[in-house]
Coordinates of C-alpha atoms in Angstrom, one line a residue:
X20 CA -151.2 20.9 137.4
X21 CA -148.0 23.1 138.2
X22 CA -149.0 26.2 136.4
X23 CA -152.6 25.9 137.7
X24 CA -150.8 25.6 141.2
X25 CA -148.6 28.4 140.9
X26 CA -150.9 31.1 139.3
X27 CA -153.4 29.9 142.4
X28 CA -150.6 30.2 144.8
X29 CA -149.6 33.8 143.5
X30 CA -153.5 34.6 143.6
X31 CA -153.4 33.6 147.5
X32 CA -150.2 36.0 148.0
X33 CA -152.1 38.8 146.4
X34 CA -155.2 38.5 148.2
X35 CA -152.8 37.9 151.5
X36 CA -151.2 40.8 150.8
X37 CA -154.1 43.3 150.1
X38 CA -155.9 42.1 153.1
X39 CA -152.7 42.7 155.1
X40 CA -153.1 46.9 153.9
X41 CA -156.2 46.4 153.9
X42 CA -156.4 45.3 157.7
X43 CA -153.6 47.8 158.2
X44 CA -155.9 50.7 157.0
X45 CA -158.3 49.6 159.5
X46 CA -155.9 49.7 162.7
X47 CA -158.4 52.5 164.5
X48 CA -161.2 50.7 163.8
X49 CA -159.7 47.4 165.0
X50 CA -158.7 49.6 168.2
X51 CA -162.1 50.8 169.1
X52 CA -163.6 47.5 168.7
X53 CA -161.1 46.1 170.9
X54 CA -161.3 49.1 173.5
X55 CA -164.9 48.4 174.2
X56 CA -164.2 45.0 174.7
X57 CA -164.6 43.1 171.3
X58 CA -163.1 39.5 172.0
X59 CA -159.8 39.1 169.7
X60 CA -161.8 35.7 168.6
X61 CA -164.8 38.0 167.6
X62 CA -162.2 40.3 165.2
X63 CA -160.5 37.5 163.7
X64 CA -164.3 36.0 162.7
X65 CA -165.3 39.5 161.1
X66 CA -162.2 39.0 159.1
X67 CA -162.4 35.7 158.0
X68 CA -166.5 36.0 157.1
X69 CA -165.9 38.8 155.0
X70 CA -162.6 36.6 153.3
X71 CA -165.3 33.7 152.6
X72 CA -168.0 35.7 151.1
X73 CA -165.3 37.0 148.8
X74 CA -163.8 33.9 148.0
X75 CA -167.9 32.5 147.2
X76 CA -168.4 35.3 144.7
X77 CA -164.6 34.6 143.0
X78 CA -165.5 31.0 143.1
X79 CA -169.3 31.3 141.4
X80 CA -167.3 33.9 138.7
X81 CA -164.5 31.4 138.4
X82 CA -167.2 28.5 138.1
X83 CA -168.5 30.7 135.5
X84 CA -165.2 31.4 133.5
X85 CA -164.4 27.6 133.5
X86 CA -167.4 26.7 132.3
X87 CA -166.6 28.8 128.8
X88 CA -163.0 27.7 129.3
X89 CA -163.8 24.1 129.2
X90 CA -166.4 24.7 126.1
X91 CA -163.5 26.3 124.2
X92 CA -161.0 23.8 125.2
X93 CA -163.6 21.0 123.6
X94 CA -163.8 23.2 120.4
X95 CA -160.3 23.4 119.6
X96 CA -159.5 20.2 120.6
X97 CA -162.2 19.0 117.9
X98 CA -160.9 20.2 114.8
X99 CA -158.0 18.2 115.5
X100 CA -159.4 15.1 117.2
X101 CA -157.1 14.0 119.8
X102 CA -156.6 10.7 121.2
X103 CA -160.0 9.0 122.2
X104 CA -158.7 8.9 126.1
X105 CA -158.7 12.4 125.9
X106 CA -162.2 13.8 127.3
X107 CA -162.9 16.7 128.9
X108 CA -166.7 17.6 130.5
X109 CA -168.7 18.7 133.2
X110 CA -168.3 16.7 137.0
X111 CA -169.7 17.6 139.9
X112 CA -166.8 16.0 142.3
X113 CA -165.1 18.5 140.1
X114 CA -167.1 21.3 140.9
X115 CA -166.8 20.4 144.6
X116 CA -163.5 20.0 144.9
X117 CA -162.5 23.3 143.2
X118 CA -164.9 25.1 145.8
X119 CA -163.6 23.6 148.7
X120 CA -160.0 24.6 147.7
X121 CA -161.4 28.4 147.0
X122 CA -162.9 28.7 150.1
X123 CA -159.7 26.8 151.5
X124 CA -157.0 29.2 149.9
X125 CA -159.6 31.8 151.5
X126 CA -159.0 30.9 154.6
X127 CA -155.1 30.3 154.3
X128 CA -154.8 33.7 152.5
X129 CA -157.3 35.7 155.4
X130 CA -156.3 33.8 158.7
X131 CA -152.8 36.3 158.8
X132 CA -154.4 39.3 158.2
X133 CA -157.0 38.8 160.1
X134 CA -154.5 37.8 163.2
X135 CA -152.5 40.7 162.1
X136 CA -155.3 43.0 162.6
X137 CA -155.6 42.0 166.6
X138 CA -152.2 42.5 167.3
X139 CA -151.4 45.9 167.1
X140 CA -151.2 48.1 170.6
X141 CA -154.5 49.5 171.4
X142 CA -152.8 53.2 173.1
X143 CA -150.4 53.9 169.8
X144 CA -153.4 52.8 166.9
X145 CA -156.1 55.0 169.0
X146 CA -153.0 58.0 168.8
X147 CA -151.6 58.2 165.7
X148 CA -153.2 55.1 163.6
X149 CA -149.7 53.0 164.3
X150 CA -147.3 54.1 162.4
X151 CA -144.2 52.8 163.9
X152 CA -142.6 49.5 164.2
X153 CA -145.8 47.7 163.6
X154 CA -146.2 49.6 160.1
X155 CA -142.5 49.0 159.7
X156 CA -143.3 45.2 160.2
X157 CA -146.4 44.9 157.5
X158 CA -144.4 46.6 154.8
X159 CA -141.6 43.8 155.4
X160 CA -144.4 41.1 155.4
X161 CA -145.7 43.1 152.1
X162 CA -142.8 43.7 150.0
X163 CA -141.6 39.9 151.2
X164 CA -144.8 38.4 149.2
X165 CA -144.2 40.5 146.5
X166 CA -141.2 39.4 146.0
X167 CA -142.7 35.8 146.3
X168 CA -145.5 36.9 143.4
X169 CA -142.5 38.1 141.3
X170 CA -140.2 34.9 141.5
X171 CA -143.4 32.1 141.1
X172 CA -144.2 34.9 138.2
X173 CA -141.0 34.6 136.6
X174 CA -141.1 30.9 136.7
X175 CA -144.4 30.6 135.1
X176 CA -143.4 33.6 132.2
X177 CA -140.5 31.4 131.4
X178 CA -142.8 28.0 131.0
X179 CA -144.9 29.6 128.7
X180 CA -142.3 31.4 126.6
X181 CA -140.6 28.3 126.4
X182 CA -144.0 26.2 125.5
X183 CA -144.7 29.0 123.0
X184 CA -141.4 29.2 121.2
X185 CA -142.2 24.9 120.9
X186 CA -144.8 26.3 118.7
X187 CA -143.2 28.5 116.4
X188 CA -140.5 25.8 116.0
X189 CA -143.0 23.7 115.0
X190 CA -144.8 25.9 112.7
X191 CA -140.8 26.4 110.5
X192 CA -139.9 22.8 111.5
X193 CA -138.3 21.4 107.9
X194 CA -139.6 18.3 107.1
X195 CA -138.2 15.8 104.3
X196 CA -141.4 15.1 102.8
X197 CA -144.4 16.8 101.4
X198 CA -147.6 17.0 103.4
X199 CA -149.8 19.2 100.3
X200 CA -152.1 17.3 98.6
X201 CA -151.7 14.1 100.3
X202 CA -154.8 12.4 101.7
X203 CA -154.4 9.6 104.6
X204 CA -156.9 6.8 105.9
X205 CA -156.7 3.4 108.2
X206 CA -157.9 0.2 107.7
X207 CA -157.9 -2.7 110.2
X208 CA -158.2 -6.4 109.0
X209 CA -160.4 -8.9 111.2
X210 CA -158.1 -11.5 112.7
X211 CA -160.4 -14.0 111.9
X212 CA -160.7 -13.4 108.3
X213 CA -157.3 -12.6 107.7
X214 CA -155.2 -14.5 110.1
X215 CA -151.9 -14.9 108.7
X216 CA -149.5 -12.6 107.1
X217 CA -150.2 -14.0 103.3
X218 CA -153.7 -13.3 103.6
X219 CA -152.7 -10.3 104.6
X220 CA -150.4 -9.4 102.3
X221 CA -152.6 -10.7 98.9
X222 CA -155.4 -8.2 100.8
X223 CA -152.8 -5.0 100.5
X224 CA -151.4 -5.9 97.2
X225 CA -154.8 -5.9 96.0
X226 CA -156.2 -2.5 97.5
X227 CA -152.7 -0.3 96.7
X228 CA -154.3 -1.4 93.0
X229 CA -157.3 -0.6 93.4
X230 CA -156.6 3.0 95.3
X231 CA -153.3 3.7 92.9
X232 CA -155.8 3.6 89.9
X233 CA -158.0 6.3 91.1
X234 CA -158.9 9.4 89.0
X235 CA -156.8 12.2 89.9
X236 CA -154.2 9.7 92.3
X237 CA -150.6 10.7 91.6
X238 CA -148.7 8.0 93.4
X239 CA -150.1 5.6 96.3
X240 CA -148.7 3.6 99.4
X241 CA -149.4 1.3 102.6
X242 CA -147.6 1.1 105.2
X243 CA -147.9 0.4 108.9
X244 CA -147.3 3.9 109.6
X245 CA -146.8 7.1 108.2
X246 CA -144.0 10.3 108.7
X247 CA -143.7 12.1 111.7
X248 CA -146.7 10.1 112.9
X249 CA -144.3 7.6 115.0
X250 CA -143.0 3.5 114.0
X251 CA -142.5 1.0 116.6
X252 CA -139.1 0.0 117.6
X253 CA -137.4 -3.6 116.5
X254 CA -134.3 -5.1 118.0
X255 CA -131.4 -5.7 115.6
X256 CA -128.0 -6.4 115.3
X257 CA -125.7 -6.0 112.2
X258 CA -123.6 -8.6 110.3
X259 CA -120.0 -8.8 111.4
X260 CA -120.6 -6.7 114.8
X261 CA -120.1 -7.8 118.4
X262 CA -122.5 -7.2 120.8
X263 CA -121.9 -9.6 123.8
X264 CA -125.0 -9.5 125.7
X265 CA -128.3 -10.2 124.5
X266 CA -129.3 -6.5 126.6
X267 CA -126.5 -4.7 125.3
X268 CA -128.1 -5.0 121.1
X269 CA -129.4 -1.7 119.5
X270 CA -132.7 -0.8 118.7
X271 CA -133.9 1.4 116.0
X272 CA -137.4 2.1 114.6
X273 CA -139.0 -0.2 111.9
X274 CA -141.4 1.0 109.2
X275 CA -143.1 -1.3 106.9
X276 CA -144.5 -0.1 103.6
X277 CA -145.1 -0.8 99.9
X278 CA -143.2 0.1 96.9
X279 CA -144.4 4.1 96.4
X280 CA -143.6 5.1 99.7
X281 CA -140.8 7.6 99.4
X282 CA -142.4 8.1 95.8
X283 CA -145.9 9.3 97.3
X284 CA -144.0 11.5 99.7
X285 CA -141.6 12.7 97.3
X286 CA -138.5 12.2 99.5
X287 CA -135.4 11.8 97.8
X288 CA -133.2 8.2 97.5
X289 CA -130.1 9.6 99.0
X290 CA -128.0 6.2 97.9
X291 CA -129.1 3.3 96.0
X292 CA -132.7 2.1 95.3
X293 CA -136.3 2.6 96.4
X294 CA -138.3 -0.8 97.0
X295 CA -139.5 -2.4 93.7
X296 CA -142.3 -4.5 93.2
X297 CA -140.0 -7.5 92.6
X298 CA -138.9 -7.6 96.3
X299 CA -141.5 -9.8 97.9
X300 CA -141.3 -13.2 99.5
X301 CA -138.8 -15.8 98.0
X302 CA -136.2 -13.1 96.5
X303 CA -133.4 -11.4 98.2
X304 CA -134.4 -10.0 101.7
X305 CA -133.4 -6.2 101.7
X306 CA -134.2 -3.2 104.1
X307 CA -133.8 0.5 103.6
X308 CA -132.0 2.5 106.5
X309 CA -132.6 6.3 107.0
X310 CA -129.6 9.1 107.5
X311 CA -129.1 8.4 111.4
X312 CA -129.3 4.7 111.1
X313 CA -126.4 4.9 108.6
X314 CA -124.5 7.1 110.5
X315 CA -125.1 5.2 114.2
X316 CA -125.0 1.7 112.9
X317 CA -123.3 1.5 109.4
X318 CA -120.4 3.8 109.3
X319 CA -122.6 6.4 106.4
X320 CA -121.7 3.3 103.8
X321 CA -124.3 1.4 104.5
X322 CA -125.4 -0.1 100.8
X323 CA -124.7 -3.6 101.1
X324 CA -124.7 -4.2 104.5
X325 CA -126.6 -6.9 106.7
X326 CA -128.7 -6.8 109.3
X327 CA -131.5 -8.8 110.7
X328 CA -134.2 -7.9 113.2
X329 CA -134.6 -10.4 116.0
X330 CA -138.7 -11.7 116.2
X331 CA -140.9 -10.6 118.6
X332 CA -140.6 -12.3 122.2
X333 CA -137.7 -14.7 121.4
X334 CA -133.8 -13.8 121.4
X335 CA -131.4 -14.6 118.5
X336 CA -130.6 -17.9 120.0
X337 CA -131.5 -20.7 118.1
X338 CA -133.4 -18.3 115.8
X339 CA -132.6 -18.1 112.2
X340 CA -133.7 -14.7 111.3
X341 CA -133.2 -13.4 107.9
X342 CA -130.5 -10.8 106.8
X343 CA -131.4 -8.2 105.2
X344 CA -129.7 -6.6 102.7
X345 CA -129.3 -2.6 102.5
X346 CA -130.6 -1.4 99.5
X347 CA -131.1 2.3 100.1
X348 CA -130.8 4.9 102.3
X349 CA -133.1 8.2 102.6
X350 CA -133.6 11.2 104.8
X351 CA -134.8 11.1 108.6
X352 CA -139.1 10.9 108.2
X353 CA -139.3 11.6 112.0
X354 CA -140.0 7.6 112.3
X355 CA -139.9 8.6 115.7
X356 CA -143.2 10.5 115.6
X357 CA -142.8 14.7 115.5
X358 CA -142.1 16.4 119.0
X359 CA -140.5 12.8 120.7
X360 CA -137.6 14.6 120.9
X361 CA -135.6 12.6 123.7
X362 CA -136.0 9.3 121.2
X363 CA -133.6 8.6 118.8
X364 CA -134.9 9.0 115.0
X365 CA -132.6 6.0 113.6
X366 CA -134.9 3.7 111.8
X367 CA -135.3 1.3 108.6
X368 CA -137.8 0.3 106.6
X369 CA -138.8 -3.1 104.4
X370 CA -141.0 -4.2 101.8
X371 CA -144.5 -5.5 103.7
X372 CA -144.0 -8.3 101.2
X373 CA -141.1 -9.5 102.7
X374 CA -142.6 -8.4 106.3
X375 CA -144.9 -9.7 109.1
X376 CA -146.9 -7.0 109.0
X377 CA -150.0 -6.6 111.0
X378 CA -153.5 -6.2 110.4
X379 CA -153.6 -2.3 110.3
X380 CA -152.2 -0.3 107.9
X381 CA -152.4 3.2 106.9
X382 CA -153.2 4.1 103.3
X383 CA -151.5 7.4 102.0
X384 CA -152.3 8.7 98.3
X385 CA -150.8 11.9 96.8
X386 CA -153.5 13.3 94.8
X387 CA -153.4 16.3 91.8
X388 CA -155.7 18.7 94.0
X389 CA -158.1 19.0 97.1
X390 CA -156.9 15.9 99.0
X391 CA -160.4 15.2 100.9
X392 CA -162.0 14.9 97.8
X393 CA -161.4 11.2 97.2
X394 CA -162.5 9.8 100.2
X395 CA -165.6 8.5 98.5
X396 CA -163.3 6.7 95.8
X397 CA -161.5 5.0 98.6
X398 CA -164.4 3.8 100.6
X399 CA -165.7 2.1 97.1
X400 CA -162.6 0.9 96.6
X401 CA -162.0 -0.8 100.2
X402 CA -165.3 -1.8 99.9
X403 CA -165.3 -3.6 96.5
X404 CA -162.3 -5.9 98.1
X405 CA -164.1 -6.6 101.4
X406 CA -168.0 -4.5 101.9
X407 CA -167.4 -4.9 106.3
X408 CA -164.1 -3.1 106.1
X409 CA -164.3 0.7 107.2
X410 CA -161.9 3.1 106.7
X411 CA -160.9 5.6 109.8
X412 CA -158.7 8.1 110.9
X413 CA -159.3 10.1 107.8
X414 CA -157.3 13.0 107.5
X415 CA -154.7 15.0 105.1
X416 CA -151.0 15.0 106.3
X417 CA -151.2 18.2 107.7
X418 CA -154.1 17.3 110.1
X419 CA -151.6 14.1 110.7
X420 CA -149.0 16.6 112.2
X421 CA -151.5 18.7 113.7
X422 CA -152.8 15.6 115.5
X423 CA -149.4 14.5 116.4
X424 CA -148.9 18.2 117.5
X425 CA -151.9 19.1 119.3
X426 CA -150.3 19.1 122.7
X427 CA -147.8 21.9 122.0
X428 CA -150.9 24.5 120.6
X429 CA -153.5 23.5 123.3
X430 CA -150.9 23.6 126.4
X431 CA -148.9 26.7 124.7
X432 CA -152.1 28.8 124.4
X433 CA -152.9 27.5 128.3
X434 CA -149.3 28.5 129.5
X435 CA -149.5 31.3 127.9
X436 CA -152.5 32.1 129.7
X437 CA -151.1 31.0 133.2
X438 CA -148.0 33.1 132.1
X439 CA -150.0 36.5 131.3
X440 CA -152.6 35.4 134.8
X441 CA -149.4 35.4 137.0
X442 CA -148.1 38.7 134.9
X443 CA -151.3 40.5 135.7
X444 CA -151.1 39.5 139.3
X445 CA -147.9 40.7 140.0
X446 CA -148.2 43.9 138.6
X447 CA -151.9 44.3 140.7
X448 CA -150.0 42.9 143.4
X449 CA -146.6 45.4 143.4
X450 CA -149.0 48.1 142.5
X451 CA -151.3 47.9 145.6
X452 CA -148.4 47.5 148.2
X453 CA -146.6 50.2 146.3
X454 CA -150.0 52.8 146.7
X455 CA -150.3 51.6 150.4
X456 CA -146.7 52.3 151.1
X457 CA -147.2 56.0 149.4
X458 CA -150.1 56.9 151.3
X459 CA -148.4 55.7 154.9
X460 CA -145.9 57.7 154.1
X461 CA -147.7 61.2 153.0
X462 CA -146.4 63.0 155.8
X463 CA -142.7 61.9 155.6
X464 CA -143.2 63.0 152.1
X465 CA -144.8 66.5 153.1
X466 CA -141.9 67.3 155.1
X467 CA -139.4 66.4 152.2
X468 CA -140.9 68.8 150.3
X469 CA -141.5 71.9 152.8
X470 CA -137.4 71.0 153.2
X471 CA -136.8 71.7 149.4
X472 CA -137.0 68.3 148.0
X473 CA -138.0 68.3 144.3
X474 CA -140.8 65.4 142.8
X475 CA -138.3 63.4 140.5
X476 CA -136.0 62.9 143.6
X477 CA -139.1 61.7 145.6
X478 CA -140.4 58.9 143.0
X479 CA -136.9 57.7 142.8
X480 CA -137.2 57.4 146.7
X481 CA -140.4 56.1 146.4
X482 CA -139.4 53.8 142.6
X483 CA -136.0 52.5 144.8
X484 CA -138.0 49.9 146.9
X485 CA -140.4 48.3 144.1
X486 CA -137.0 47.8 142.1
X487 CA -135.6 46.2 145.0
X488 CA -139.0 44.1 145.4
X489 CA -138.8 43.2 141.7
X490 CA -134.7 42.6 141.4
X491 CA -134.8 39.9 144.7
X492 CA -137.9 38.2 143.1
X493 CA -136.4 38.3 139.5
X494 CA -133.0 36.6 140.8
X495 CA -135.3 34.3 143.1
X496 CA -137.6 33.6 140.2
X497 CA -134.4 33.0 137.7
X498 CA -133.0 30.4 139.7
X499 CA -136.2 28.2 140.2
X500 CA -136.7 28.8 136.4
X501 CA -133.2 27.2 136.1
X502 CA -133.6 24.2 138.3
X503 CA -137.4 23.4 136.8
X504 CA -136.4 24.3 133.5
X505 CA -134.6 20.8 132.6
X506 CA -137.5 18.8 134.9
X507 CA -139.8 20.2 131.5
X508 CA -137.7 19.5 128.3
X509 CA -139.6 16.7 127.5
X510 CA -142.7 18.8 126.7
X511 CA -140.5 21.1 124.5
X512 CA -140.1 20.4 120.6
X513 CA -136.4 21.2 119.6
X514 CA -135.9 24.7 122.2
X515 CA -133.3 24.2 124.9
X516 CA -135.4 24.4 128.5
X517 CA -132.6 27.6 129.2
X518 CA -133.1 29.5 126.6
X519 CA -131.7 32.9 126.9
X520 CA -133.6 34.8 124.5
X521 CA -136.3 33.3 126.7
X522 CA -135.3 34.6 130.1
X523 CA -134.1 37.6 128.5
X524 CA -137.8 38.5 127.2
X525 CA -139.3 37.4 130.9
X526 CA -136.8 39.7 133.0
X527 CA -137.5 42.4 130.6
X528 CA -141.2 41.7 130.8
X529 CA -141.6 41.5 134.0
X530 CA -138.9 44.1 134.8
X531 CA -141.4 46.4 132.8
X532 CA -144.4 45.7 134.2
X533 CA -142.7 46.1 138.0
X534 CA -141.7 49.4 136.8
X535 CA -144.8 50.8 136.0
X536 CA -146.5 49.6 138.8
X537 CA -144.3 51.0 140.9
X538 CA -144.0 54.5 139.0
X539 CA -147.7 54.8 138.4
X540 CA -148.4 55.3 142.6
X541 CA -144.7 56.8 143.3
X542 CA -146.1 59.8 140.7
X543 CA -148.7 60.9 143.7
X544 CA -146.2 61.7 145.7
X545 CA -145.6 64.6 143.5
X546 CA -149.1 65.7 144.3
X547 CA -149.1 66.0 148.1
X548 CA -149.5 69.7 149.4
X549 CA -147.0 70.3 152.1
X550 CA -149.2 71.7 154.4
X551 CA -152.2 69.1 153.9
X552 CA -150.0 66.5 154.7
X553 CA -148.1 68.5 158.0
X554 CA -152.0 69.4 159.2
X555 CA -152.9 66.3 161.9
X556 CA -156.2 64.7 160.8

């Protein structure tokens, strides 16, 4: 909503700004009309009708363009399915609204101009077209909302190189685990079938069978969810620690799974064990902690050690919760989900055997080749146990990550287009002020040359004011980068909100652009014939 603000904000300065020369341009006419008594009431109208028929057109294109930008925004979302809360489609209050606030930033963007226009003196525009301090006041006003298109630019320039440097982190982002050839699918027990945890548990037992005995299946596992793709987070407390408050214990995140986990995703045992079959209800409780945990909670020795997880809505008081014994530890799986960067990615996992795991789980098999290609197999499988279940969410691991991801693509490739929107505008924008300021001054420039002044010297005159436009709205733009910047690091996966590569590329972008927009007009000045430009018109 912030970048769809700011590039319409910048688009209101532009069109302010170009009706401003443009209105300036039309001094005499204004003049005339005024001389033979047009009302100042009647001038301001003229202004402002021609401002909403323009805005109508912009708004039917823009209708148009949104109407294909929506229809690709639904296609790309699709091959990754997002979230079903996620819709986007056609609404008339939509429509509406958007119009409304066209014809609104119309209005806002035309009223000055058109003001503008009835103010100058009557005697000096019908003489020489104005040319003095009034001339010398619109070239303020212009230059001061260039310099606001620059700064708002730069902000924008800087949200989208941030949000598109979050996507080539992702795309190099080293994970612990292998995503190739590893197929995924959920299944959700009926409560009333399966209403306790044994029933459960005899159900899962049952199906990693069945699904770990399929043709072409390398290694198999359930568990309650899968890497990068997010855990929930448990309460705990460790043997021998004091924590005094009951709001002062840690939390980590707590993953659930079968024997063949870390096997299935080929992660490596770090220190002691993987889970084992034998560790179900009745023998030794254990839990296996990952890197962080270890190094948070455990001191990095961690095999041994207690802990115990305090149960859902009740305290440790009174409670005699079970102590698990650490078995194991293994690398960070991202248990806090890939791109939650501002949560902590301690965690531990334990055997659903010895759990009180829920009624969905997520089934994850390794296969030899083409992942997909066993989804039949499962079905049958899932289906031979219990013919009402479904399976859902069927996807490989790298459509998992690109689900969990999806955000960072689909808002980087809309920043980015925000970013290049406010990029084009600013250049338009410098570039029209900078070609209205060379042809006001055609004269001043014919007499430089008739004195001996040579071109180069004249488009540096001419060059010296768009840089000085620019290098205010740049340092203006850099500092409202800085202050937003840390208001967005939680939309950015692992790329500090002030990154100085990233300002580095925007100043020079934007830099770039403001210099050839202001060389490509200064250039004409190199073009004026002397005496064409000393004749009076």
């Amino acid at each position: 909503l912030g970048a769809v603000l700011a590039v319409m904000l910048i688009a209101c300065v532009n069109v302010a700004n170009l009706l401003i020369t443009r209105a300036t341009s039309r001094n005499r006419e204004m003049a005339v009309r005024t001389a033979l008594g047009g009302a100042r009431w009647r001038v301001v109208r003229q202004h402002l009708t021609e401002v909403v028929l323009l805005a109508l057109a912009g708004g039917l294109l823009g209708f148009g363009l949104g109407t294909a930008g929506i229809e690709w925004f639904k296609r790309v979302i699709q091959v990754n399915p997002p979230p079903s809360w996620i819709r986007f489609d056609h609404d008339y209050r939509v429509v509406v609204f958007t119009l409304g606030v066209t014809v609104l930033a119309a209005l806002i963007a035309g009223v000055f101009p058109a003001l503008q226009a009835t103010r100058s003196n009557v005697g000096e525009a019908l003489k020489d077209q104005n040319r003095g301090s009034s001339s010398f006041r619109v070239n303020r006003l212009t230059g001061g909302l260039v310099t606001t298109e620059v700064a708002l630019s730069c902000c924008l320039l800087v949200a989208a190189g941030l949000m598109i440097k979050s996507v080539a982190q992702l795309r190099t982002v080293d994970l612990p685990f292998t995503t190739e050839n590893v197929f995924t699918a959920r299944i959700n027990l009926p409560l009333l079938e399966y209403p306790d945890t044994a029933s459960r548990v005899a159900f899962f037992d049952l199906l990693l069978e069945r699904v770990g005995g399929l043709p072409g299946v390398e290694a198999a596992t359930l568990s309650d969810g899968l890497p990068a793709a997010g855990n929930g987070v448990r309460i705990f407390q460790v043997e021998g620690q004091e924590y005094g408050e009951e709001e002062n214990l840690p939390s980590a995140r707590e993953g659930i799974v079968t024997p063949g986990y870390f096997q299935t995703f080929r992660t490596e045992i770090l220190q002691g064990r993987a889970f084992q079959t034998s560790d179900r209800a009745g023998a030794l409780p254990v839990c296996i902690v990952n890197e962080t945990f270890a190094r948070n909670f455990l001191d990095d020795d961690g095999l041994g050690k207690r802990l115990r997880k305090r149960p859902p809505n009740t305290d440790f008081q009174g409670v005699e919760s079970e102590w698990l014994t650490v078995v194991g530890v293994v690398p960070d799986m991202r248990m806090e989900g890939i791109g939650n960067s501002e949560a902590s990615p301690a965690g531990f996992y334990i055997p659903i055997g010895q759990s009180d795991v829920g009624s969905t789980v997520a089934i994850a098999l390794r296969t030899q080749s083409e992942p997909m290609a066993v989804t039949p197999e499962v079905r049958a499988a899932v289906a031979a146990i219990d013919p009402d279940l479904p399976i859902f969410q069927i996807l490989d691991m790298d459509g998992v990550i690109a689900r969990q991801t999806f955000f960072y693509t689909i808002f980087g490739k809309l920043f980015m287009a925000f970013g290049f929107a406010a990029l084009f505008l600013a250049g338009v924008g410098l570039y029209g002020v900078m070609s209205f300021s060379v042809a006001q001054r055609t004269q001043e420039m014919g007499v430089r040359m008739a004195h001996g002044a040579r071109g180069r010297q004249l488009i540096g005159l001419v060059m010296r004011r768009g840089a000085r436009q620019v290098g205010i709205g740049l340092g203006i733009g850099v500092g409202l980068a800085i202050l937003v910047a840390g208001q967005v690091q939680f939309i950015l996966f692992e790329v500090n909100a002030r990154d100085p590569v990233v300002f580095g590329l925007v100043l020079a972008t934007l830099g770039g652009a403001g210099f050839l927009a202001s060389f490509l007009p200064a250039r004409r000045v190199t073009r004026v014939n002397p005496v064409a430009a000393l004749t009076p018109s």
